[in-house]
CSV table of C-alpha atoms and ligand atoms in Angstrom, one decimal:
chain,number,residue,atom,x,y,z
A,1,MET,CA,-97.8,172.7,197.9
A,2,LYS,CA,-100.7,174.3,199.1
A,3,LEU,CA,-102.2,175.2,202.5
A,4,ILE,CA,-105.7,173.4,203.0
A,5,PHE,CA,-106.4,177.4,203.9
A,6,GLU,CA,-105.3,178.7,200.3
A,7,ARG,CA,-107.4,175.4,199.0
A,8,SER,CA,-110.5,177.0,200.3
A,9,THR,CA,-113.6,178.8,198.5
A,10,PRO,CA,-115.8,180.2,200.3
A,11,GLY,CA,-119.3,178.0,200.1
A,12,HIS,CA,-117.2,175.3,199.5
A,13,CYS,CA,-118.2,171.6,201.1
A,14,SER,CA,-119.7,168.4,200.8
A,15,ASP,CA,-123.1,168.5,202.7
A,16,TYR,CA,-124.6,165.0,202.3
A,17,LEU,CA,-128.0,166.0,205.0
A,18,PRO,CA,-130.9,168.2,203.6
A,19,LYS,CA,-131.2,171.2,205.3
A,20,SER,CA,-132.3,171.0,208.8
A,21,ASP,CA,-136.4,172.0,208.9
A,22,VAL,CA,-135.7,172.1,212.8
A,23,GLU,CA,-136.1,175.4,213.9
A,24,LYS,CA,-132.7,177.0,215.8
A,25,ALA,CA,-132.8,176.9,219.4
A,26,PRO,CA,-131.9,180.5,220.9
A,27,ARG,CA,-128.4,180.2,222.2
A,28,PRO,CA,-127.4,182.4,225.8
A,29,GLU,CA,-124.9,185.6,224.2
A,30,LYS,CA,-122.8,184.5,226.1
A,31,PHE,CA,-122.0,181.4,224.2
A,32,LEU,CA,-122.0,183.0,221.5
A,33,ARG,CA,-118.6,183.6,219.2
A,34,LYS,CA,-117.1,187.5,219.2
A,35,ALA,CA,-114.9,187.4,215.8
A,36,LYS,CA,-115.1,185.1,213.1
A,37,TRP,CA,-114.7,181.8,213.0
A,38,MET,CA,-112.0,180.4,210.8
A,39,LEU,CA,-111.9,177.2,209.4
A,40,PRO,CA,-110.8,176.0,205.6
A,41,GLU,CA,-114.7,175.6,203.3
A,42,VAL,CA,-113.4,173.1,201.2
A,43,ALA,CA,-114.8,169.7,199.6
A,44,GLU,CA,-114.0,166.5,200.9
A,45,VAL,CA,-112.2,165.1,198.0
A,46,GLU,CA,-110.2,168.6,198.5
A,47,ALA,CA,-109.4,167.6,201.7
A,48,ALA,CA,-108.5,164.3,200.7
A,49,ARG,CA,-106.1,164.6,198.6
A,50,HIS,CA,-104.8,167.9,201.1
A,51,TYR,CA,-104.4,164.6,203.6
A,52,LYS,CA,-102.5,162.6,200.7
A,53,GLU,CA,-100.5,165.4,199.7
A,54,LEU,CA,-99.1,166.1,203.3
A,55,ALA,CA,-98.6,162.0,203.8
A,56,ASP,CA,-96.9,162.1,200.6
A,57,GLN,CA,-94.6,164.6,202.4
A,58,THR,CA,-93.5,162.9,205.5
A,59,PHE,CA,-91.3,160.1,206.4
A,60,GLY,CA,-92.2,156.8,208.4
A,61,VAL,CA,-91.1,153.4,208.9
A,62,VAL,CA,-93.0,152.3,206.0
A,63,SER,CA,-91.1,154.6,203.2
A,64,GLY,CA,-88.0,153.8,204.0
A,65,PHE,CA,-84.8,152.8,206.6
A,66,TYR,CA,-85.3,155.1,210.4
A,67,PRO,CA,-81.9,154.3,211.6
A,68,LEU,CA,-82.4,157.1,214.5
A,69,GLY,CA,-80.5,155.9,217.2
A,70,SER,CA,-82.2,155.4,221.0
A,71,CYS,CA,-85.7,156.5,219.1
A,72,THR,CA,-86.7,152.6,218.3
A,73,MET,CA,-88.1,153.3,214.5
A,74,LYS,CA,-89.1,149.6,214.3
A,75,TYR,CA,-91.9,148.7,212.2
A,76,ASN,CA,-95.4,148.1,214.0
A,77,PRO,CA,-97.5,145.3,213.5
A,78,ARG,CA,-100.8,146.5,212.0
A,79,LEU,CA,-102.6,143.9,214.1
A,80,ASN,CA,-102.0,146.3,216.9
A,81,GLU,CA,-103.7,149.3,215.0
A,82,ARG,CA,-106.3,146.5,214.3
A,83,VAL,CA,-106.6,145.6,218.3
A,84,ALA,CA,-106.2,149.1,219.4
A,85,SER,CA,-109.8,149.9,217.1
A,86,PHE,CA,-111.8,147.1,218.0
A,87,PRO,CA,-115.2,149.5,219.5
A,88,GLY,CA,-114.9,147.8,222.6
A,89,PHE,CA,-111.3,149.8,223.9
A,90,THR,CA,-113.1,153.3,221.5
A,91,ASN,CA,-116.5,153.7,221.9
A,92,ILE,CA,-115.7,153.5,226.3
A,93,HIS,CA,-115.7,156.6,228.5
A,94,PRO,CA,-113.7,156.6,231.4
A,95,LEU,CA,-116.2,157.9,234.0
A,96,GLN,CA,-118.2,154.7,233.1
A,97,PRO,CA,-119.0,152.1,235.7
A,98,LYS,CA,-116.0,150.0,235.7
A,99,ASP,CA,-118.1,146.6,235.8
A,100,THR,CA,-119.0,147.9,232.2
A,101,VAL,CA,-115.2,148.5,231.4
A,102,LYS,CA,-113.9,145.0,232.6
A,103,GLY,CA,-112.2,143.7,229.4
A,104,CYS,CA,-110.0,147.0,230.1
A,105,GLN,CA,-109.4,146.3,233.1
A,106,ALA,CA,-107.9,142.7,232.2
A,107,VAL,CA,-106.0,144.5,229.6
A,108,ILE,CA,-104.0,147.5,231.9
A,109,ASP,CA,-103.6,144.3,235.0
A,110,LEU,CA,-102.4,141.7,232.2
A,111,ALA,CA,-100.1,144.6,230.9
A,112,ASP,CA,-98.6,145.0,234.1
A,113,GLU,CA,-98.1,141.8,234.8
A,114,MET,CA,-96.8,140.7,231.2
A,115,LEU,CA,-93.8,143.9,231.7
A,116,CYS,CA,-93.1,143.2,235.1
A,117,ALA,CA,-92.2,139.5,234.4
A,118,VAL,CA,-90.0,142.0,231.3
A,119,THR,CA,-88.5,144.0,233.7
A,120,GLY,CA,-88.4,142.4,236.8
A,121,MET,CA,-90.4,145.2,239.0
A,122,ASP,CA,-92.4,144.1,241.1
A,123,LYS,CA,-95.9,146.9,239.8
A,124,ILE,CA,-96.7,149.0,236.7
A,125,THR,CA,-98.5,152.1,236.6
A,126,ILE,CA,-99.6,153.4,232.8
A,127,GLN,CA,-100.5,156.6,233.7
A,128,PRO,CA,-97.2,158.6,232.3
A,129,ALA,CA,-97.6,159.9,228.1
A,130,ALA,CA,-94.3,159.8,226.4
A,131,GLY,CA,-90.9,158.7,228.4
A,132,ALA,CA,-89.6,161.9,229.9
A,133,HIS,CA,-93.1,162.1,231.8
A,134,GLY,CA,-92.7,158.9,233.3
A,135,GLU,CA,-88.7,160.0,234.6
A,136,PHE,CA,-90.7,162.8,236.0
A,137,LEU,CA,-93.3,159.7,237.7
A,138,GLY,CA,-90.7,157.7,238.4
A,139,LEU,CA,-88.4,160.7,240.1
A,140,LEU,CA,-91.5,161.7,242.0
A,141,LEU,CA,-91.9,158.4,243.4
A,142,MET,CA,-88.5,158.5,244.8
A,143,LYS,CA,-88.6,162.1,246.5
A,144,ALA,CA,-92.0,160.9,247.8
A,145,TYR,CA,-89.9,157.8,249.2
A,146,PHE,CA,-87.3,160.3,251.3
A,147,ASP,CA,-89.7,162.3,252.4
A,148,HIS,CA,-91.6,159.9,254.1
A,149,HIS,CA,-88.6,158.7,255.5
A,150,GLY,CA,-87.4,161.9,256.7
A,151,GLN,CA,-85.0,162.0,254.6
A,152,THR,CA,-85.2,165.4,253.1
A,153,GLN,CA,-81.5,166.3,252.4
A,154,ARG,CA,-80.9,163.3,250.1
A,155,THR,CA,-81.2,166.6,246.9
A,156,LYS,CA,-78.4,165.2,244.1
A,157,MET,CA,-79.5,162.9,242.0
A,158,LEU,CA,-76.0,161.6,239.6
A,159,VAL,CA,-76.3,161.6,235.9
A,160,PRO,CA,-73.8,160.4,233.8
A,161,ASP,CA,-73.4,162.2,230.7
A,162,ALA,CA,-73.8,159.6,228.3
A,163,ALA,CA,-77.0,160.7,229.5
A,164,HIS,CA,-80.4,160.9,227.2
A,165,GLY,CA,-80.8,165.0,227.9
A,166,THR,CA,-84.5,164.1,229.5
A,167,ASN,CA,-82.9,162.7,232.5
A,168,PRO,CA,-81.2,165.8,233.7
A,169,ALA,CA,-84.5,167.5,232.6
A,170,SER,CA,-86.0,165.8,234.8
A,171,ALA,CA,-84.1,165.5,237.9
A,172,VAL,CA,-84.5,169.1,238.2
A,173,MET,CA,-88.6,169.6,237.1
A,174,VAL,CA,-89.2,167.2,240.5
A,175,GLY,CA,-86.7,169.4,242.7
A,176,PHE,CA,-82.9,167.3,242.7
A,177,ASP,CA,-79.7,168.9,242.1
A,178,VAL,CA,-78.0,167.2,239.2
A,179,VAL,CA,-74.3,166.1,239.3
A,180,ASN,CA,-72.9,165.0,235.7
A,181,ILE,CA,-70.2,161.5,236.3
A,182,PRO,CA,-67.8,161.3,233.3
A,183,SER,CA,-67.7,158.1,231.4
A,184,ASN,CA,-64.5,156.3,231.0
A,185,ALA,CA,-62.9,155.8,227.9
A,186,ASN,CA,-64.4,152.1,227.0
A,187,GLY,CA,-67.7,154.7,227.7
A,188,CYS,CA,-68.7,153.4,231.0
A,189,VAL,CA,-69.5,154.9,233.7
A,190,ASP,CA,-66.3,155.7,235.9
A,191,VAL,CA,-66.7,154.2,239.4
A,192,GLU,CA,-64.3,156.0,240.4
A,193,ALA,CA,-66.2,159.2,239.8
A,194,LEU,CA,-68.6,157.6,240.9
A,195,LYS,CA,-67.6,156.9,244.7
A,196,ASN,CA,-67.0,160.4,244.8
A,197,ALA,CA,-70.4,161.8,244.1
A,198,LEU,CA,-71.5,159.3,246.6
A,199,GLY,CA,-73.2,160.3,250.4
A,200,ASP,CA,-75.8,162.0,252.0
A,201,ASP,CA,-76.4,163.7,249.8
A,202,THR,CA,-76.9,161.6,247.4
A,203,ALA,CA,-81.1,160.6,246.3
A,204,GLY,CA,-79.9,158.2,243.7
A,205,LEU,CA,-78.3,157.6,240.2
A,206,MET,CA,-80.3,157.5,237.2
A,207,LEU,CA,-78.7,155.3,234.2
A,208,THR,CA,-79.6,153.6,230.5
A,209,ASN,CA,-78.0,150.4,230.8
A,210,PRO,CA,-77.2,149.4,227.6
A,211,ASN,CA,-76.3,153.6,227.6
A,212,THR,CA,-76.5,155.9,224.6
A,213,LEU,CA,-73.5,154.6,223.2
A,214,GLY,CA,-74.9,151.3,222.8
A,215,LEU,CA,-72.7,149.9,225.8
A,216,PHE,CA,-73.5,147.6,228.3
A,217,ASP,CA,-72.3,148.8,231.2
A,218,PRO,CA,-70.3,145.4,232.8
A,219,GLN,CA,-69.7,147.3,236.1
A,220,ILE,CA,-73.4,147.3,236.5
A,221,LEU,CA,-74.4,145.4,239.8
A,222,GLU,CA,-70.8,147.7,241.3
A,223,ILE,CA,-72.7,150.5,240.2
A,224,THR,CA,-75.8,149.9,241.7
A,225,SER,CA,-74.6,148.5,244.8
A,226,LEU,CA,-72.4,151.6,245.5
A,227,VAL,CA,-76.0,153.5,245.1
A,228,HIS,CA,-77.7,151.5,247.3
A,229,GLU,CA,-74.5,151.6,250.2
A,230,ALA,CA,-75.0,155.1,250.5
A,231,GLY,CA,-78.6,155.7,251.3
A,232,GLY,CA,-79.7,156.0,246.9
A,233,LEU,CA,-82.0,154.6,244.6
A,234,CYS,CA,-81.4,153.2,241.2
A,235,TYR,CA,-83.6,154.9,238.2
A,236,TYR,CA,-83.5,153.2,234.8
A,237,ASP,CA,-83.8,154.7,231.9
A,238,GLY,CA,-85.9,151.8,229.9
A,239,ALA,CA,-86.8,154.1,227.0
A,240,ASN,CA,-84.8,151.7,224.9
A,241,LEU,CA,-85.5,148.2,226.1
A,242,ASN,CA,-85.1,146.9,222.7
A,243,ALA,CA,-81.4,145.0,223.3
A,244,ILE,CA,-82.3,143.7,226.6
A,245,MET,CA,-85.4,142.5,226.3
A,246,GLY,CA,-86.0,138.5,227.4
A,247,GLN,CA,-82.6,139.2,227.9
A,248,VAL,CA,-81.8,140.7,231.4
A,249,ARG,CA,-83.9,142.4,233.9
A,250,PRO,CA,-83.7,145.8,235.1
A,251,GLY,CA,-84.8,144.8,238.2
A,252,ASP,CA,-81.9,142.0,238.6
A,253,MET,CA,-79.4,144.5,237.8
A,254,GLY,CA,-80.6,146.1,241.3
A,255,PHE,CA,-82.6,148.9,239.7
A,256,ASP,CA,-85.6,150.5,241.9
A,257,VAL,CA,-87.6,152.4,239.7
A,258,ILE,CA,-87.4,152.8,236.0
A,259,HIS,CA,-90.1,153.5,233.0
A,260,LEU,CA,-90.6,152.1,229.7
A,261,ASN,CA,-91.2,153.7,226.5
A,262,LEU,CA,-94.4,151.0,225.1
A,263,HIS,CA,-94.2,153.7,221.8
A,264,LYS,CA,-90.4,152.6,221.2
A,265,THR,CA,-89.7,149.0,222.1
A,266,PHE,CA,-93.0,148.0,222.2
A,267,SER,CA,-94.2,148.5,219.3
A,268,THR,CA,-96.3,152.1,218.8
A,269,PRO,CA,-96.5,154.4,216.0
A,270,HIS,CA,-94.2,158.0,217.0
A,271,GLY,CA,-92.3,160.5,216.0
A,272,GLY,CA,-94.7,164.1,215.9
A,273,GLY,CA,-95.7,164.5,218.7
A,274,GLY,CA,-98.0,161.1,218.3
A,275,PRO,CA,-99.7,159.4,221.9
A,276,GLY,CA,-96.8,157.5,224.0
A,277,SER,CA,-96.5,156.0,227.1
A,278,GLY,CA,-94.1,155.8,229.6
A,279,ALA,CA,-95.1,152.7,231.7
A,280,VAL,CA,-93.7,153.2,235.0
A,281,GLY,CA,-92.5,150.6,237.0
A,282,CYS,CA,-90.9,150.0,240.5
A,283,LYS,CA,-90.3,147.7,243.5
A,284,ASP,CA,-92.5,146.9,246.1
A,285,ILE,CA,-90.9,149.7,248.6
A,286,LEU,CA,-91.8,152.7,246.3
A,287,LYS,CA,-95.4,150.9,245.4
A,288,PRO,CA,-97.1,153.3,248.3
A,289,TYR,CA,-96.1,156.2,246.0
A,290,LEU,CA,-97.8,155.1,243.2
A,291,PRO,CA,-100.4,157.7,241.4
A,292,SER,CA,-103.5,156.3,242.6
A,293,SER,CA,-105.4,154.1,239.6
A,294,PHE,CA,-108.8,153.8,238.5
A,295,LEU,CA,-108.9,151.0,237.3
A,296,GLY,CA,-106.7,148.9,238.3
A,297,LYS,CA,-106.6,145.8,240.8
A,298,ASP,CA,-105.0,148.6,243.9
A,299,GLU,CA,-107.2,151.8,245.0
A,300,ARG,CA,-105.9,154.9,245.3
A,301,PRO,CA,-101.8,153.8,247.2
A,302,GLU,CA,-101.6,155.3,250.9
A,303,HIS,CA,-99.0,157.8,250.1
A,304,SER,CA,-99.5,158.3,246.3
A,305,VAL,CA,-97.6,161.5,244.7
A,306,GLY,CA,-101.3,161.6,243.3
A,307,GLN,CA,-102.6,161.5,239.1
A,308,VAL,CA,-99.8,163.0,236.6
A,309,ARG,CA,-101.9,162.4,233.8
A,310,SER,CA,-105.8,162.6,233.6
A,311,PHE,CA,-107.8,158.6,233.9
A,312,TYR,CA,-104.9,156.0,232.8
A,313,GLY,CA,-103.0,157.1,230.6
A,314,ASN,CA,-102.9,156.7,227.1
A,315,PHE,CA,-104.8,153.6,226.6
A,316,GLY,CA,-104.8,152.8,223.8
A,317,VAL,CA,-100.9,152.6,223.3
A,318,VAL,CA,-101.2,150.1,226.7
A,319,VAL,CA,-103.3,147.8,223.6
A,320,ARG,CA,-100.6,148.0,221.7
A,321,ALA,CA,-98.3,146.8,223.6
A,322,LEU,CA,-100.1,143.9,225.1
A,323,THR,CA,-100.8,143.3,221.2
A,324,TYR,CA,-97.2,143.2,220.3
A,325,MET,CA,-96.4,141.6,224.0
A,326,LEU,CA,-99.3,138.7,223.4
A,327,THR,CA,-98.4,138.2,219.7
A,328,LEU,CA,-94.3,137.5,219.5
A,329,GLY,CA,-94.6,135.5,223.6
A,330,ALA,CA,-91.5,135.4,226.0
A,331,GLU,CA,-89.4,133.5,223.0
A,332,GLY,CA,-90.5,135.8,220.0
A,333,MET,CA,-89.7,139.0,222.7
A,334,ARG,CA,-86.3,137.4,223.4
A,335,GLU,CA,-85.4,136.3,219.4
A,336,ALA,CA,-86.7,140.1,218.6
A,337,SER,CA,-83.8,142.0,220.9
A,338,GLN,CA,-81.3,139.2,219.9
A,339,THR,CA,-82.2,140.8,216.4
A,340,ALA,CA,-81.6,143.6,216.8
A,341,VAL,CA,-78.5,143.5,218.8
A,342,LEU,CA,-78.0,141.3,215.5
A,343,ASN,CA,-78.6,143.9,212.7
A,344,ALA,CA,-77.1,146.7,214.8
A,345,ASN,CA,-73.5,145.0,214.9
A,346,TYR,CA,-73.5,143.8,211.7
A,347,LEU,CA,-74.7,147.8,210.5
A,348,MET,CA,-71.8,148.5,212.1
A,349,HIS,CA,-69.3,146.1,210.7
A,350,LEU,CA,-70.2,147.5,207.2
A,351,LEU,CA,-69.9,151.1,207.7
A,352,LYS,CA,-66.9,150.7,210.3
A,353,ASP,CA,-64.9,151.7,207.6
A,354,VAL,CA,-67.1,154.1,205.6
A,355,PHE,CA,-67.2,156.2,208.9
A,356,PRO,CA,-65.0,156.1,212.0
A,357,VAL,CA,-67.0,154.1,215.0
A,358,ALA,CA,-66.9,155.6,218.3
A,359,TYR,CA,-66.3,152.8,220.5
A,360,ASP,CA,-65.1,150.0,218.5
A,361,HIS,CA,-66.9,147.3,220.7
A,362,ILE,CA,-69.3,145.0,220.0
A,363,CYS,CA,-72.9,147.0,220.7
A,364,MET,CA,-76.3,146.1,221.7
A,365,HIS,CA,-79.5,148.1,219.8
A,366,GLU,CA,-77.2,150.7,218.3
A,367,PHE,CA,-73.7,152.5,217.7
A,368,VAL,CA,-72.2,155.8,217.0
A,369,LEU,CA,-69.9,157.2,214.4
A,370,THR,CA,-67.9,160.0,215.0
A,371,LEU,CA,-66.8,162.7,212.1
A,372,ALA,CA,-64.7,164.9,213.8
A,373,ASP,CA,-61.6,164.0,211.8
A,374,ILE,CA,-63.5,164.0,208.7
A,375,LYS,CA,-65.0,167.8,209.5
A,376,LYS,CA,-61.2,168.4,210.9
A,377,GLU,CA,-59.6,167.2,207.4
A,378,THR,CA,-62.8,168.1,204.7
A,379,GLY,CA,-64.6,170.7,206.5
A,380,ILE,CA,-67.5,168.4,205.7
A,381,SER,CA,-70.0,168.0,209.2
A,382,ALA,CA,-72.1,165.3,210.4
A,383,LEU,CA,-74.5,167.5,210.0
A,384,ASP,CA,-73.8,167.6,206.0
A,385,VAL,CA,-73.4,163.4,205.8
A,386,ALA,CA,-77.0,163.2,207.6
A,387,LYS,CA,-78.3,165.3,205.4
A,388,GLY,CA,-76.2,164.2,202.3
A,389,LEU,CA,-78.5,160.7,203.2
A,390,LEU,CA,-81.8,162.4,202.6
A,391,ASP,CA,-81.2,162.4,198.8
A,392,PHE,CA,-80.9,158.7,199.1
A,393,GLY,CA,-84.2,158.0,200.1
A,394,MET,CA,-83.4,157.3,204.1
A,395,HIS,CA,-84.3,159.3,207.1
A,396,PRO,CA,-80.7,160.0,208.7
A,397,PRO,CA,-79.3,159.3,211.6
A,398,THR,CA,-79.4,160.8,215.1
A,399,MET,CA,-77.1,164.0,214.9
A,400,TYR,CA,-74.9,165.5,217.4
A,401,PHE,CA,-76.0,163.0,220.7
A,402,PRO,CA,-74.9,161.1,222.7
A,403,LEU,CA,-73.1,165.0,223.6
A,404,ILE,CA,-69.7,162.9,224.2
A,405,VAL,CA,-69.4,162.2,221.1
A,406,PRO,CA,-67.9,165.2,218.4
A,407,GLU,CA,-69.8,165.0,215.4
A,408,ALA,CA,-71.8,162.2,216.8
A,409,LEU,CA,-74.2,159.6,213.9
A,410,MET,CA,-76.2,157.5,216.1
A,411,LEU,CA,-77.9,155.0,214.2
A,412,GLU,CA,-80.6,151.6,215.5
A,413,PRO,CA,-81.1,149.6,212.6
A,414,THR,CA,-83.7,147.7,214.9
A,415,GLU,CA,-84.3,143.9,214.8
A,416,THR,CA,-87.3,144.5,212.1
A,417,GLU,CA,-84.4,145.6,208.9
A,418,SER,CA,-83.7,142.6,206.8
A,419,ARG,CA,-80.3,142.0,206.0
A,420,GLN,CA,-79.9,142.8,202.8
A,421,SER,CA,-81.7,146.4,203.5
A,422,LEU,CA,-78.6,146.5,205.8
A,423,ILE,CA,-76.7,145.9,203.3
A,424,ASP,CA,-78.5,148.8,201.0
A,425,ALA,CA,-78.1,151.0,203.5
A,426,ALA,CA,-74.3,150.4,203.9
A,427,GLU,CA,-74.0,151.2,200.3
A,428,LYS,CA,-75.9,154.5,200.5
A,429,TYR,CA,-73.6,155.7,203.2
A,430,LYS,CA,-70.9,154.9,201.4
A,431,LEU,CA,-71.9,157.1,198.0
A,432,VAL,CA,-72.3,159.8,200.4
A,433,LYS,CA,-68.6,159.0,201.7
A,434,GLU,CA,-67.4,159.5,198.4
A,435,LYS,CA,-68.9,162.8,197.8
A,436,ILE,CA,-67.1,164.2,200.4
A,437,CYS,CA,-64.2,164.6,197.9
A,438,SER,CA,-66.7,164.3,194.6
A,439,ALA,CA,-68.8,166.8,195.3
A,440,PRO,CA,-68.3,168.5,198.7
A,441,ASP,CA,-70.2,171.5,197.9
A,442,GLU,CA,-73.6,169.5,196.9
A,443,LEU,CA,-73.6,167.8,200.4
A,444,ARG,CA,-72.8,171.3,201.7
A,445,ASN,CA,-76.4,172.2,199.9
A,446,ALA,CA,-78.0,169.1,200.4
A,447,PRO,CA,-80.5,167.9,200.4
A,448,LEU,CA,-81.2,169.0,197.1
A,449,THR,CA,-84.4,166.0,196.1
A,450,THR,CA,-87.0,167.3,199.2
A,451,TYR,CA,-89.4,170.0,200.0
A,452,ILE,CA,-88.0,171.8,202.2
A,453,GLY,CA,-84.1,172.1,202.2
A,454,ARG,CA,-82.2,172.7,205.2
A,455,PRO,CA,-84.7,175.1,207.6
A,456,ASP,CA,-83.4,177.5,210.7
A,457,GLU,CA,-84.5,174.7,213.1
A,458,VAL,CA,-83.4,177.2,216.1
A,459,LYS,CA,-86.3,179.6,214.5
A,460,ALA,CA,-88.6,177.0,214.3
A,461,ALA,CA,-88.5,175.7,218.0
A,462,ARG,CA,-88.4,179.4,219.3
A,463,ASN,CA,-90.4,181.2,216.9
A,464,PRO,CA,-93.1,178.4,216.2
A,465,ILE,CA,-96.0,180.0,213.7
A,466,LEU,CA,-98.6,177.2,214.6
A,467,ARG,CA,-101.2,178.7,213.2
A,468,TYR,CA,-102.7,180.0,210.2
A,469,GLU,CA,-102.7,183.6,210.0
A,470,GLU,CA,-104.7,185.8,207.4
B,501,PLP,C1,-86.1,158.5,224.2
B,501,PLP,C2,-85.7,158.8,225.4
B,501,PLP,C3,-86.4,159.5,226.6
B,501,PLP,C4,-87.7,160.2,226.2
B,501,PLP,O1,-89.1,159.6,225.6
B,501,PLP,P1,-90.2,160.7,225.2
B,501,PLP,O2,-91.6,159.9,225.1
B,501,PLP,O3,-89.3,160.6,223.6
B,501,PLP,O4,-90.4,161.7,226.3
B,501,PLP,C5,-85.4,158.8,227.2
B,501,PLP,N1,-84.2,158.6,227.4
B,501,PLP,C6,-83.9,157.8,226.0
B,501,PLP,C7,-82.9,156.8,226.8
B,501,PLP,C8,-84.7,157.8,225.1
B,501,PLP,O5,-84.4,156.6,223.9
């Protein structure tokens, strides 16, 4: 496809307004552009066609099955978009007087109240812009707590080996030393290894439960008590609340601070770097360190770590999350998580004779397949299978994560898929499996039907070219 710059023809535009007959005001020299500006010159219809063509090339939840594990690519109700676009929400300025934005304040306060009820926390801040940003703030609260209590020797952050990569990265950003805690044979935290790692230097533990293998840790209460007995705090990575929303609460599991990805469980379209919200919740002991909030009921907390983002964070995402919660209600949220878990187990059951399951237990919202044996026997990798799925019009699952499973494919179907869509998906996985024997070269070269085949992903990440150059 042509870039919009390649569609450009000098002088082309759609001008609906007559030429201005007002004399141009003089502009100070220092503000004048030195180089020629580079904007494409196209008529409106060309611009519209350009974006339509781009939209046709992308794959979203409305294009088809999108079981990208750990990302919760659920269908996001259009009602959320409608409400988020109300002029009362979009035509305001963050600096206008508080009295004039009372509705927005009510949204923030009600979202705070409802998210506290769902998570068992005492206070929520909506400032962080995404999950990893929420982790950063959550850990900053822990650090501020220890600094304030004169426990600066607590520098070690314990992170299980099944953790999302952002967990150790956030811990390092905040200045903690990461200690890796291995998983046991069941894919859960090795409690003996945890005990050995705990001590006077422990700041805390970061845990995802259910973890990235889709397993709920049955020893969770013992784990959080052990950390507390050692004087540490417990951080809950609640990026995906899809398995537990309305069932159990991180606050009741013994966690002191959490982040939620409102753009995952609480239904905002995401991927491609769009706006998110990594709302952070904490227990009362960490409340004095929260960022100052302009709008919420509370004024600047006493020992605030300061702002982590301008103003109120991505407010539109909070409006969507609140709309979602109010639409479903407590009963609906419970049903959503039950269906998410049921769907994951149903799909796992359909697939377990096609590709081996890494940990063959009842799963939560997601599960992990391993193609290690298949790779050994046939040379076909998890990557080849994932690429092969693209030719069947499906988004591949998450690949090579969690790191503790070799040749991993991680699937999270979410609650918004029907039983028939899961059956259809499983059929396509079977067709790809058959190709391993019947057409291995086709898999090695897949995808054959998409715009782009196999890009050099490392090069794309290390050397991104984001600007058109003539
Ligand atoms: C998605 C995810 C994150 C990171 O969230 P971002 O919004 O992408 O920064 C962290 N932890 C887990 C378990 C996740 O699934």
